[in-house]
Amino acid sequence: MTVETGTEPQRRRHILLELGFATTMVGEELHGTATITPQMHAPGTGRLRTSVLATWTDTVTGLLAALTLGPRVPVTLELDVHLYRPAPGSGEVRAVGRKIKAGRSVFVAEVEWTVDGEPFAFGGGSFMVSPNEELRLPDRMSIDMPVTGQLLAVPLAERAGCERRAPGTAVLPRTDDGLNASRTVNGGLIALAAEEAMLSLAPGATLSTLGLRYLQAARVGPVVADATLRADVARATLRDAGNEDRITTLATGRLFPASGR
């Protein structure tokens, strides 16, 4: 989930709100829509970033988790996205999210993705309640979120300040407009850092899968992602550099075959 953070007069709109993703409840399902723009493309390609799909998957499954686990704050444990074919570069993306398991402390949901009516991906997320019992969701948390305000004006990585420092390494700063409800680095932006590290080893490629296992919140930053690539399989370790280089996330990805890039 994303929330606007910061204090006036310097308050900034949350980075991920600029992706223009709208959600609404339809029965027991959560539906989402967004229009793909060039600012969402993977570098050197005309295709939607897989990390953007991961971000939206986190939003849909996280909102569903909040409905079940609230008023306690849900924390993402695992997140994954799988594409049937290379991602589209334009069109209207639609999501349908459904609850799979709802226990006292763990929640699991899945999301199906289509573009212009054609399925092209699916994803899922699992959550637990935050161990910090003092954290609470807003009393009037909105599930129906229309698109409002400015959309991305620059590429997503640039907007987030995520930089490729060397082949296989990407660095993401901790900023107030990139935090989640528990005031730690948003899981969708961590997905972006993992993707950037992986794609820096294969310029012009895109990911067919992206899986993230969140081990610990990134509280201080910056987040440093180090990736390796063997054949078409990438692995990345993400660390909170300001918090004794503790591992926050393990990520895996698979590239589309060269003909599919």
PDB file of C-alpha atoms in Angstrom:
ATOM      1  CA  MET A   1       0.000   0.000   0.000  1.00  0.00           C
ATOM      2  CA  THR A   2       1.117   3.568  -0.591  1.00  0.00           C
ATOM      3  CA  VAL A   3       0.389   6.620   1.485  1.00  0.00           C
ATOM      4  CA  GLU A   4       1.354  10.232   1.042  1.00  0.00           C
ATOM      5  CA  THR A   5       4.016  11.215   3.558  1.00  0.00           C
ATOM      6  CA  GLY A   6       5.904  14.279   4.665  1.00  0.00           C
ATOM      7  CA  THR A   7       4.985  17.590   6.273  1.00  0.00           C
ATOM      8  CA  GLU A   8       3.787  20.865   4.841  1.00  0.00           C
ATOM      9  CA  PRO A   9       4.968  22.959   3.096  1.00  0.00           C
ATOM     10  CA  GLN A  10       7.498  20.456   1.747  1.00  0.00           C
ATOM     11  CA  ARG A  11       5.152  17.511   1.467  1.00  0.00           C
ATOM     12  CA  ARG A  12       5.660  15.524  -1.745  1.00  0.00           C
ATOM     13  CA  ARG A  13       3.252  13.211  -3.496  1.00  0.00           C
ATOM     14  CA  HIS A  14       4.132   9.527  -3.093  1.00  0.00           C
ATOM     15  CA  ILE A  15       6.223   8.266  -6.002  1.00  0.00           C
ATOM     16  CA  LEU A  16       3.986   5.301  -6.688  1.00  0.00           C
ATOM     17  CA  LEU A  17       0.821   7.387  -6.847  1.00  0.00           C
ATOM     18  CA  GLU A  18       2.323   8.927  -9.982  1.00  0.00           C
ATOM     19  CA  LEU A  19       1.923   5.564 -11.740  1.00  0.00           C
ATOM     20  CA  GLY A  20      -1.778   6.372 -12.091  1.00  0.00           C
ATOM     21  CA  PHE A  21      -3.148   3.082 -10.743  1.00  0.00           C
ATOM     22  CA  ALA A  22      -6.820   3.223  -9.736  1.00  0.00           C
ATOM     23  CA  THR A  23      -8.549   0.585  -7.591  1.00  0.00           C
ATOM     24  CA  THR A  24     -12.124  -0.275  -6.687  1.00  0.00           C
ATOM     25  CA  MET A  25     -13.908  -3.130  -4.936  1.00  0.00           C
ATOM     26  CA  VAL A  26     -16.220  -5.287  -7.055  1.00  0.00           C
ATOM     27  CA  GLY A  27     -17.907  -7.762  -4.753  1.00  0.00           C
ATOM     28  CA  GLU A  28     -15.086  -9.628  -3.005  1.00  0.00           C
ATOM     29  CA  GLU A  29     -12.575  -8.778  -5.745  1.00  0.00           C
ATOM     30  CA  LEU A  30     -10.324  -5.752  -5.968  1.00  0.00           C
ATOM     31  CA  HIS A  31     -10.043  -4.382  -9.496  1.00  0.00           C
ATOM     32  CA  GLY A  32      -7.335  -2.052 -10.715  1.00  0.00           C
ATOM     33  CA  THR A  33      -6.639  -0.107 -13.908  1.00  0.00           C
ATOM     34  CA  ALA A  34      -3.794   1.979 -15.302  1.00  0.00           C
ATOM     35  CA  THR A  35      -2.625   3.316 -18.642  1.00  0.00           C
ATOM     36  CA  ILE A  36       0.939   2.410 -19.629  1.00  0.00           C
ATOM     37  CA  THR A  37       3.175   5.396 -20.406  1.00  0.00           C
ATOM     38  CA  PRO A  38       6.760   5.534 -21.745  1.00  0.00           C
ATOM     39  CA  GLN A  39       7.981   6.579 -18.279  1.00  0.00           C
ATOM     40  CA  MET A  40       7.053   3.064 -17.092  1.00  0.00           C
ATOM     41  CA  HIS A  41       9.157   1.288 -19.719  1.00  0.00           C
ATOM     42  CA  ALA A  42      12.235  -0.775 -18.899  1.00  0.00           C
ATOM     43  CA  PRO A  43      15.388   1.073 -20.057  1.00  0.00           C
ATOM     44  CA  GLY A  44      16.239   0.538 -23.713  1.00  0.00           C
ATOM     45  CA  THR A  45      12.912  -1.150 -24.436  1.00  0.00           C
ATOM     46  CA  GLY A  46       9.383  -0.161 -25.337  1.00  0.00           C
ATOM     47  CA  ARG A  47       7.881  -2.489 -22.722  1.00  0.00           C
ATOM     48  CA  LEU A  48       6.343  -2.054 -19.288  1.00  0.00           C
ATOM     49  CA  ARG A  49       8.713  -2.702 -16.397  1.00  0.00           C
ATOM     50  CA  THR A  50       8.075  -5.970 -14.585  1.00  0.00           C
ATOM     51  CA  SER A  51       8.781  -4.104 -11.342  1.00  0.00           C
ATOM     52  CA  VAL A  52       5.805  -1.829 -12.068  1.00  0.00           C
ATOM     53  CA  LEU A  53       3.598  -4.921 -12.249  1.00  0.00           C
ATOM     54  CA  ALA A  54       5.176  -6.091  -8.975  1.00  0.00           C
ATOM     55  CA  THR A  55       4.384  -2.693  -7.432  1.00  0.00           C
ATOM     56  CA  TRP A  56       0.768  -2.857  -8.551  1.00  0.00           C
ATOM     57  CA  THR A  57       0.517  -6.470  -7.384  1.00  0.00           C
ATOM     58  CA  ASP A  58       1.739  -5.311  -3.973  1.00  0.00           C
ATOM     59  CA  THR A  59      -0.898  -2.572  -3.982  1.00  0.00           C
ATOM     60  CA  VAL A  60      -3.796  -4.875  -4.875  1.00  0.00           C
ATOM     61  CA  THR A  61      -2.841  -7.721  -2.554  1.00  0.00           C
ATOM     62  CA  GLY A  62      -1.840  -5.279   0.201  1.00  0.00           C
ATOM     63  CA  LEU A  63      -5.204  -3.532   0.143  1.00  0.00           C
ATOM     64  CA  LEU A  64      -6.965  -6.880   0.315  1.00  0.00           C
ATOM     65  CA  ALA A  65      -4.705  -7.818   3.237  1.00  0.00           C
ATOM     66  CA  ALA A  66      -5.553  -4.554   5.004  1.00  0.00           C
ATOM     67  CA  LEU A  67      -9.260  -5.377   4.806  1.00  0.00           C
ATOM     68  CA  THR A  68      -8.608  -8.635   6.656  1.00  0.00           C
ATOM     69  CA  LEU A  69      -5.706  -7.823   8.983  1.00  0.00           C
ATOM     70  CA  GLY A  70      -6.623  -4.216   9.816  1.00  0.00           C
ATOM     71  CA  PRO A  71      -6.392  -2.169  11.920  1.00  0.00           C
ATOM     72  CA  ARG A  72      -2.950  -3.780  12.246  1.00  0.00           C
ATOM     73  CA  VAL A  73      -0.558  -2.894   9.419  1.00  0.00           C
ATOM     74  CA  PRO A  74       0.148  -5.732   6.940  1.00  0.00           C
ATOM     75  CA  VAL A  75       3.794  -6.350   6.040  1.00  0.00           C
ATOM     76  CA  THR A  76       4.758  -7.999   2.750  1.00  0.00           C
ATOM     77  CA  LEU A  77       6.498 -11.363   3.122  1.00  0.00           C
ATOM     78  CA  GLU A  78       6.723 -12.515  -0.491  1.00  0.00           C
ATOM     79  CA  LEU A  79       5.765 -11.038  -3.823  1.00  0.00           C
ATOM     80  CA  ASP A  80       5.986 -12.504  -7.328  1.00  0.00           C
ATOM     81  CA  VAL A  81       5.003 -11.717 -10.907  1.00  0.00           C
ATOM     82  CA  HIS A  82       5.046 -14.064 -13.923  1.00  0.00           C
ATOM     83  CA  LEU A  83       4.520 -12.974 -17.536  1.00  0.00           C
ATOM     84  CA  TYR A  84       3.198 -15.248 -20.258  1.00  0.00           C
ATOM     85  CA  ARG A  85       4.800 -13.072 -22.923  1.00  0.00           C
ATOM     86  CA  PRO A  86       6.863  -9.865 -23.072  1.00  0.00           C
ATOM     87  CA  ALA A  87       5.018  -7.006 -21.419  1.00  0.00           C
ATOM     88  CA  PRO A  88       3.050  -4.546 -23.533  1.00  0.00           C
ATOM     89  CA  GLY A  89       4.348  -1.055 -24.129  1.00  0.00           C
ATOM     90  CA  SER A  90       1.006   0.727 -24.296  1.00  0.00           C
ATOM     91  CA  GLY A  91      -2.680   0.204 -23.599  1.00  0.00           C
ATOM     92  CA  GLU A  92      -4.855  -0.081 -20.538  1.00  0.00           C
ATOM     93  CA  VAL A  93      -3.762  -2.611 -17.941  1.00  0.00           C
ATOM     94  CA  ARG A  94      -6.426  -4.230 -15.776  1.00  0.00           C
ATOM     95  CA  ALA A  95      -6.002  -6.224 -12.571  1.00  0.00           C
ATOM     96  CA  VAL A  96      -8.360  -8.561 -10.755  1.00  0.00           C
ATOM     97  CA  GLY A  97      -7.239  -9.424  -7.229  1.00  0.00           C
ATOM     98  CA  ARG A  98      -8.711 -12.220  -5.137  1.00  0.00           C
ATOM     99  CA  LYS A  99      -8.187 -13.457  -1.596  1.00  0.00           C
ATOM    100  CA  ILE A 100      -6.691 -16.957  -1.438  1.00  0.00           C
ATOM    101  CA  LYS A 101      -6.054 -17.474   2.286  1.00  0.00           C
ATOM    102  CA  ALA A 102      -6.962 -15.345   5.275  1.00  0.00           C
ATOM    103  CA  GLY A 103      -5.666 -16.484   8.657  1.00  0.00           C
ATOM    104  CA  ARG A 104      -5.241 -14.642  11.934  1.00  0.00           C
ATOM    105  CA  SER A 105      -1.763 -13.446  11.103  1.00  0.00           C
ATOM    106  CA  VAL A 106      -1.021 -14.450   7.476  1.00  0.00           C
ATOM    107  CA  PHE A 107      -2.841 -13.418   4.322  1.00  0.00           C
ATOM    108  CA  VAL A 108      -2.355 -14.540   0.695  1.00  0.00           C
ATOM    109  CA  ALA A 109      -3.889 -13.071  -2.473  1.00  0.00           C
ATOM    110  CA  GLU A 110      -3.407 -13.413  -6.233  1.00  0.00           C
ATOM    111  CA  VAL A 111      -3.793 -11.000  -9.149  1.00  0.00           C
ATOM    112  CA  GLU A 112      -4.536 -11.649 -12.824  1.00  0.00           C
ATOM    113  CA  TRP A 113      -3.369  -9.088 -15.382  1.00  0.00           C
ATOM    114  CA  THR A 114      -4.788  -8.256 -18.799  1.00  0.00           C
ATOM    115  CA  VAL A 115      -4.095  -5.542 -21.345  1.00  0.00           C
ATOM    116  CA  ASP A 116      -6.818  -4.544 -23.767  1.00  0.00           C
ATOM    117  CA  GLY A 117      -8.678  -7.687 -22.676  1.00  0.00           C
ATOM    118  CA  GLU A 118      -5.811 -10.161 -23.265  1.00  0.00           C
ATOM    119  CA  PRO A 119      -4.188 -12.001 -20.309  1.00  0.00           C
ATOM    120  CA  PHE A 120      -0.452 -11.463 -20.124  1.00  0.00           C
ATOM    121  CA  ALA A 121       0.622 -12.005 -16.495  1.00  0.00           C
ATOM    122  CA  PHE A 122      -0.318 -13.084 -12.994  1.00  0.00           C
ATOM    123  CA  GLY A 123       1.147 -12.433  -9.564  1.00  0.00           C
ATOM    124  CA  GLY A 124       0.657 -12.918  -5.871  1.00  0.00           C
ATOM    125  CA  GLY A 125       1.568 -11.638  -2.443  1.00  0.00           C
ATOM    126  CA  SER A 126       1.693 -12.952   1.093  1.00  0.00           C
ATOM    127  CA  PHE A 127       1.523 -10.784   4.203  1.00  0.00           C
ATOM    128  CA  MET A 128       1.771 -10.895   7.983  1.00  0.00           C
ATOM    129  CA  VAL A 129       0.751  -8.356  10.607  1.00  0.00           C
ATOM    130  CA  SER A 130       3.509  -5.975  11.623  1.00  0.00           C
ATOM    131  CA  PRO A 131       5.227  -7.026  14.859  1.00  0.00           C
ATOM    132  CA  ASN A 132       4.985  -3.384  15.947  1.00  0.00           C
ATOM    133  CA  GLU A 133       1.614  -3.341  17.687  1.00  0.00           C
ATOM    134  CA  GLU A 134       1.646   0.440  17.880  1.00  0.00           C
ATOM    135  CA  LEU A 135       1.317   0.750  14.110  1.00  0.00           C
ATOM    136  CA  ARG A 136      -2.282   1.159  12.991  1.00  0.00           C
ATOM    137  CA  LEU A 137      -3.930   1.742   9.647  1.00  0.00           C
ATOM    138  CA  PRO A 138      -5.925   4.968   9.211  1.00  0.00           C
ATOM    139  CA  ASP A 139      -9.436   4.834  10.638  1.00  0.00           C
ATOM    140  CA  ARG A 140     -10.814   5.800   7.236  1.00  0.00           C
ATOM    141  CA  MET A 141      -8.566   3.957   4.837  1.00  0.00           C
ATOM    142  CA  SER A 142      -9.873   4.204   1.279  1.00  0.00           C
ATOM    143  CA  ILE A 143      -9.928   1.086  -0.897  1.00  0.00           C
ATOM    144  CA  ASP A 144     -11.466   2.888  -3.865  1.00  0.00           C
ATOM    145  CA  MET A 145      -8.602   5.012  -5.166  1.00  0.00           C
ATOM    146  CA  PRO A 146      -9.144   7.095  -8.328  1.00  0.00           C
ATOM    147  CA  VAL A 147      -6.266   8.525 -10.338  1.00  0.00           C
ATOM    148  CA  THR A 148      -5.585  12.064  -9.118  1.00  0.00           C
ATOM    149  CA  GLY A 149      -2.821  14.587  -9.579  1.00  0.00           C
ATOM    150  CA  GLN A 150       0.314  14.497 -11.667  1.00  0.00           C
ATOM    151  CA  LEU A 151       1.541  11.321 -13.357  1.00  0.00           C
ATOM    152  CA  LEU A 152       5.185  10.396 -13.910  1.00  0.00           C
ATOM    153  CA  ALA A 153       6.980  13.073 -15.882  1.00  0.00           C
ATOM    154  CA  VAL A 154      10.337  11.269 -15.971  1.00  0.00           C
ATOM    155  CA  PRO A 155      11.321   7.565 -16.065  1.00  0.00           C
ATOM    156  CA  LEU A 156      10.425   5.733 -12.862  1.00  0.00           C
ATOM    157  CA  ALA A 157      14.018   4.949 -11.822  1.00  0.00           C
ATOM    158  CA  GLU A 158      14.948   8.622 -12.217  1.00  0.00           C
ATOM    159  CA  ARG A 159      11.907   9.727 -10.203  1.00  0.00           C
ATOM    160  CA  ALA A 160      12.847   7.317  -7.403  1.00  0.00           C
ATOM    161  CA  GLY A 161      16.527   8.284  -7.537  1.00  0.00           C
ATOM    162  CA  CYS A 162      17.489   4.665  -8.235  1.00  0.00           C
ATOM    163  CA  GLU A 163      20.920   4.623  -9.891  1.00  0.00           C
ATOM    164  CA  ARG A 164      22.979   1.903 -11.540  1.00  0.00           C
ATOM    165  CA  ARG A 165      26.404   2.304  -9.943  1.00  0.00           C
ATOM    166  CA  ALA A 166      28.116  -0.583 -11.765  1.00  0.00           C
ATOM    167  CA  PRO A 167      27.109  -3.665 -13.763  1.00  0.00           C
ATOM    168  CA  GLY A 168      25.028  -5.713 -11.320  1.00  0.00           C
ATOM    169  CA  THR A 169      24.636  -2.939  -8.721  1.00  0.00           C
ATOM    170  CA  ALA A 170      21.809  -0.456  -8.186  1.00  0.00           C
ATOM    171  CA  VAL A 171      21.302   1.972  -5.295  1.00  0.00           C
ATOM    172  CA  LEU A 172      17.925   3.264  -4.081  1.00  0.00           C
ATOM    173  CA  PRO A 173      17.747   6.145  -1.564  1.00  0.00           C
ATOM    174  CA  ARG A 174      15.269   6.280   1.297  1.00  0.00           C
ATOM    175  CA  THR A 175      13.015   9.273   0.736  1.00  0.00           C
ATOM    176  CA  ASP A 176       9.833  10.413   2.457  1.00  0.00           C
ATOM    177  CA  ASP A 177       7.860  10.043  -0.764  1.00  0.00           C
ATOM    178  CA  GLY A 178       8.910   6.403  -1.147  1.00  0.00           C
ATOM    179  CA  LEU A 179       7.847   4.950   2.201  1.00  0.00           C
ATOM    180  CA  ASN A 180       5.032   2.611   3.196  1.00  0.00           C
ATOM    181  CA  ALA A 181       2.591   2.733   6.093  1.00  0.00           C
ATOM    182  CA  SER A 182       5.265   1.551   8.540  1.00  0.00           C
ATOM    183  CA  ARG A 183       7.682   4.311   7.454  1.00  0.00           C
ATOM    184  CA  THR A 184      10.117   1.939   5.758  1.00  0.00           C
ATOM    185  CA  VAL A 185      11.120   1.739   2.088  1.00  0.00           C
ATOM    186  CA  ASN A 186       8.148   0.657  -0.023  1.00  0.00           C
ATOM    187  CA  GLY A 187       8.279  -2.928  -1.282  1.00  0.00           C
ATOM    188  CA  GLY A 188       7.464  -1.861  -4.831  1.00  0.00           C
ATOM    189  CA  LEU A 189      10.501   0.423  -4.927  1.00  0.00           C
ATOM    190  CA  ILE A 190      12.650  -2.402  -3.595  1.00  0.00           C
ATOM    191  CA  ALA A 191      11.379  -4.431  -6.558  1.00  0.00           C
ATOM    192  CA  LEU A 192      12.525  -1.584  -8.822  1.00  0.00           C
ATOM    193  CA  ALA A 193      16.032  -1.655  -7.301  1.00  0.00           C
ATOM    194  CA  ALA A 194      16.261  -5.438  -7.772  1.00  0.00           C
ATOM    195  CA  GLU A 195      15.117  -5.142 -11.388  1.00  0.00           C
ATOM    196  CA  GLU A 196      17.594  -2.338 -12.115  1.00  0.00           C
ATOM    197  CA  ALA A 197      20.480  -4.404 -10.751  1.00  0.00           C
ATOM    198  CA  MET A 198      19.438  -7.409 -12.840  1.00  0.00           C
ATOM    199  CA  LEU A 199      18.832  -5.502 -16.078  1.00  0.00           C
ATOM    200  CA  SER A 200      22.148  -3.686 -15.766  1.00  0.00           C
ATOM    201  CA  LEU A 201      23.706  -7.064 -16.608  1.00  0.00           C
ATOM    202  CA  ALA A 202      21.548  -7.503 -19.723  1.00  0.00           C
ATOM    203  CA  PRO A 203      20.947  -4.114 -21.400  1.00  0.00           C
ATOM    204  CA  GLY A 204      17.778  -4.035 -23.486  1.00  0.00           C
ATOM    205  CA  ALA A 205      16.253  -7.075 -21.762  1.00  0.00           C
ATOM    206  CA  THR A 206      13.078  -7.407 -19.725  1.00  0.00           C
ATOM    207  CA  LEU A 207      12.104  -9.838 -16.980  1.00  0.00           C
ATOM    208  CA  SER A 208       9.635 -12.663 -17.518  1.00  0.00           C
ATOM    209  CA  THR A 209       9.475 -13.330 -13.776  1.00  0.00           C
ATOM    210  CA  LEU A 210      10.353 -11.371 -10.656  1.00  0.00           C
ATOM    211  CA  GLY A 211      10.109 -12.850  -7.182  1.00  0.00           C
ATOM    212  CA  LEU A 212      10.946 -11.125  -3.918  1.00  0.00           C
ATOM    213  CA  ARG A 213      11.348 -12.500  -0.416  1.00  0.00           C
ATOM    214  CA  TYR A 214      11.260  -9.717   2.149  1.00  0.00           C
ATOM    215  CA  LEU A 215      13.360 -10.632   5.179  1.00  0.00           C
ATOM    216  CA  GLN A 216      13.602  -7.326   6.995  1.00  0.00           C
ATOM    217  CA  ALA A 217      12.353  -3.787   6.503  1.00  0.00           C
ATOM    218  CA  ALA A 218      14.712  -1.225   4.956  1.00  0.00           C
ATOM    219  CA  ARG A 219      14.603   1.403   7.690  1.00  0.00           C
ATOM    220  CA  VAL A 220      17.595   3.657   7.049  1.00  0.00           C
ATOM    221  CA  GLY A 221      18.782   3.333   3.457  1.00  0.00           C
ATOM    222  CA  PRO A 222      20.090   3.592   0.939  1.00  0.00           C
ATOM    223  CA  VAL A 223      19.106   0.154  -0.340  1.00  0.00           C
ATOM    224  CA  VAL A 224      21.927  -1.462  -2.328  1.00  0.00           C
ATOM    225  CA  ALA A 225      21.002  -4.253  -4.760  1.00  0.00           C
ATOM    226  CA  ASP A 226      23.733  -6.586  -6.004  1.00  0.00           C
ATOM    227  CA  ALA A 227      22.794  -9.021  -8.774  1.00  0.00           C
ATOM    228  CA  THR A 228      24.350 -11.916 -10.650  1.00  0.00           C
ATOM    229  CA  LEU A 229      23.221 -13.443 -13.939  1.00  0.00           C
ATOM    230  CA  ARG A 230      23.771 -16.981 -15.173  1.00  0.00           C
ATOM    231  CA  ALA A 231      22.148 -18.019 -18.448  1.00  0.00           C
ATOM    232  CA  ASP A 232      18.787 -16.198 -18.234  1.00  0.00           C
ATOM    233  CA  VAL A 233      18.386 -16.480 -14.451  1.00  0.00           C
ATOM    234  CA  ALA A 234      19.233 -13.536 -12.188  1.00  0.00           C
ATOM    235  CA  ARG A 235      19.628 -13.395  -8.424  1.00  0.00           C
ATOM    236  CA  ALA A 236      19.883 -10.263  -6.297  1.00  0.00           C
ATOM    237  CA  THR A 237      20.624  -9.517  -2.655  1.00  0.00           C
ATOM    238  CA  LEU A 238      19.372  -6.199  -1.304  1.00  0.00           C
ATOM    239  CA  ARG A 239      20.909  -4.624   1.808  1.00  0.00           C
ATOM    240  CA  ASP A 240      20.113  -1.634   4.018  1.00  0.00           C
ATOM    241  CA  ALA A 241      23.464   0.144   3.773  1.00  0.00           C
ATOM    242  CA  GLY A 242      22.646   2.525   6.627  1.00  0.00           C
ATOM    243  CA  ASN A 243      21.651  -0.297   8.949  1.00  0.00           C
ATOM    244  CA  GLU A 244      24.882  -2.318   9.125  1.00  0.00           C
ATOM    245  CA  ASP A 245      24.367  -3.662   5.588  1.00  0.00           C
ATOM    246  CA  ARG A 246      21.662  -6.005   6.819  1.00  0.00           C
ATOM    247  CA  ILE A 247      19.961  -8.090   4.143  1.00  0.00           C
ATOM    248  CA  THR A 248      16.430  -6.846   3.577  1.00  0.00           C
ATOM    249  CA  THR A 249      15.347  -8.790   0.496  1.00  0.00           C
ATOM    250  CA  LEU A 250      16.312 -11.717  -1.717  1.00  0.00           C
ATOM    251  CA  ALA A 251      15.129 -11.490  -5.318  1.00  0.00           C
ATOM    252  CA  THR A 252      15.103 -13.792  -8.318  1.00  0.00           C
ATOM    253  CA  GLY A 253      14.332 -13.030 -11.924  1.00  0.00           C
ATOM    254  CA  ARG A 254      14.318 -14.667 -15.308  1.00  0.00           C
ATOM    255  CA  LEU A 255      14.928 -12.868 -18.587  1.00  0.00           C
ATOM    256  CA  PHE A 256      12.863 -13.403 -21.665  1.00  0.00           C
ATOM    257  CA  PRO A 257      14.801 -15.256 -24.383  1.00  0.00           C
ATOM    258  CA  ALA A 258      16.663 -12.892 -26.706  1.00  0.00           C
ATOM    259  CA  SER A 259      14.021 -13.346 -29.418  1.00  0.00           C
ATOM    260  CA  GLY A 260      11.375 -12.150 -26.949  1.00  0.00           C
ATOM    261  CA  ARG A 261      13.197  -9.012 -25.932  1.00  0.00           C
TER     262      ARG A 261
END
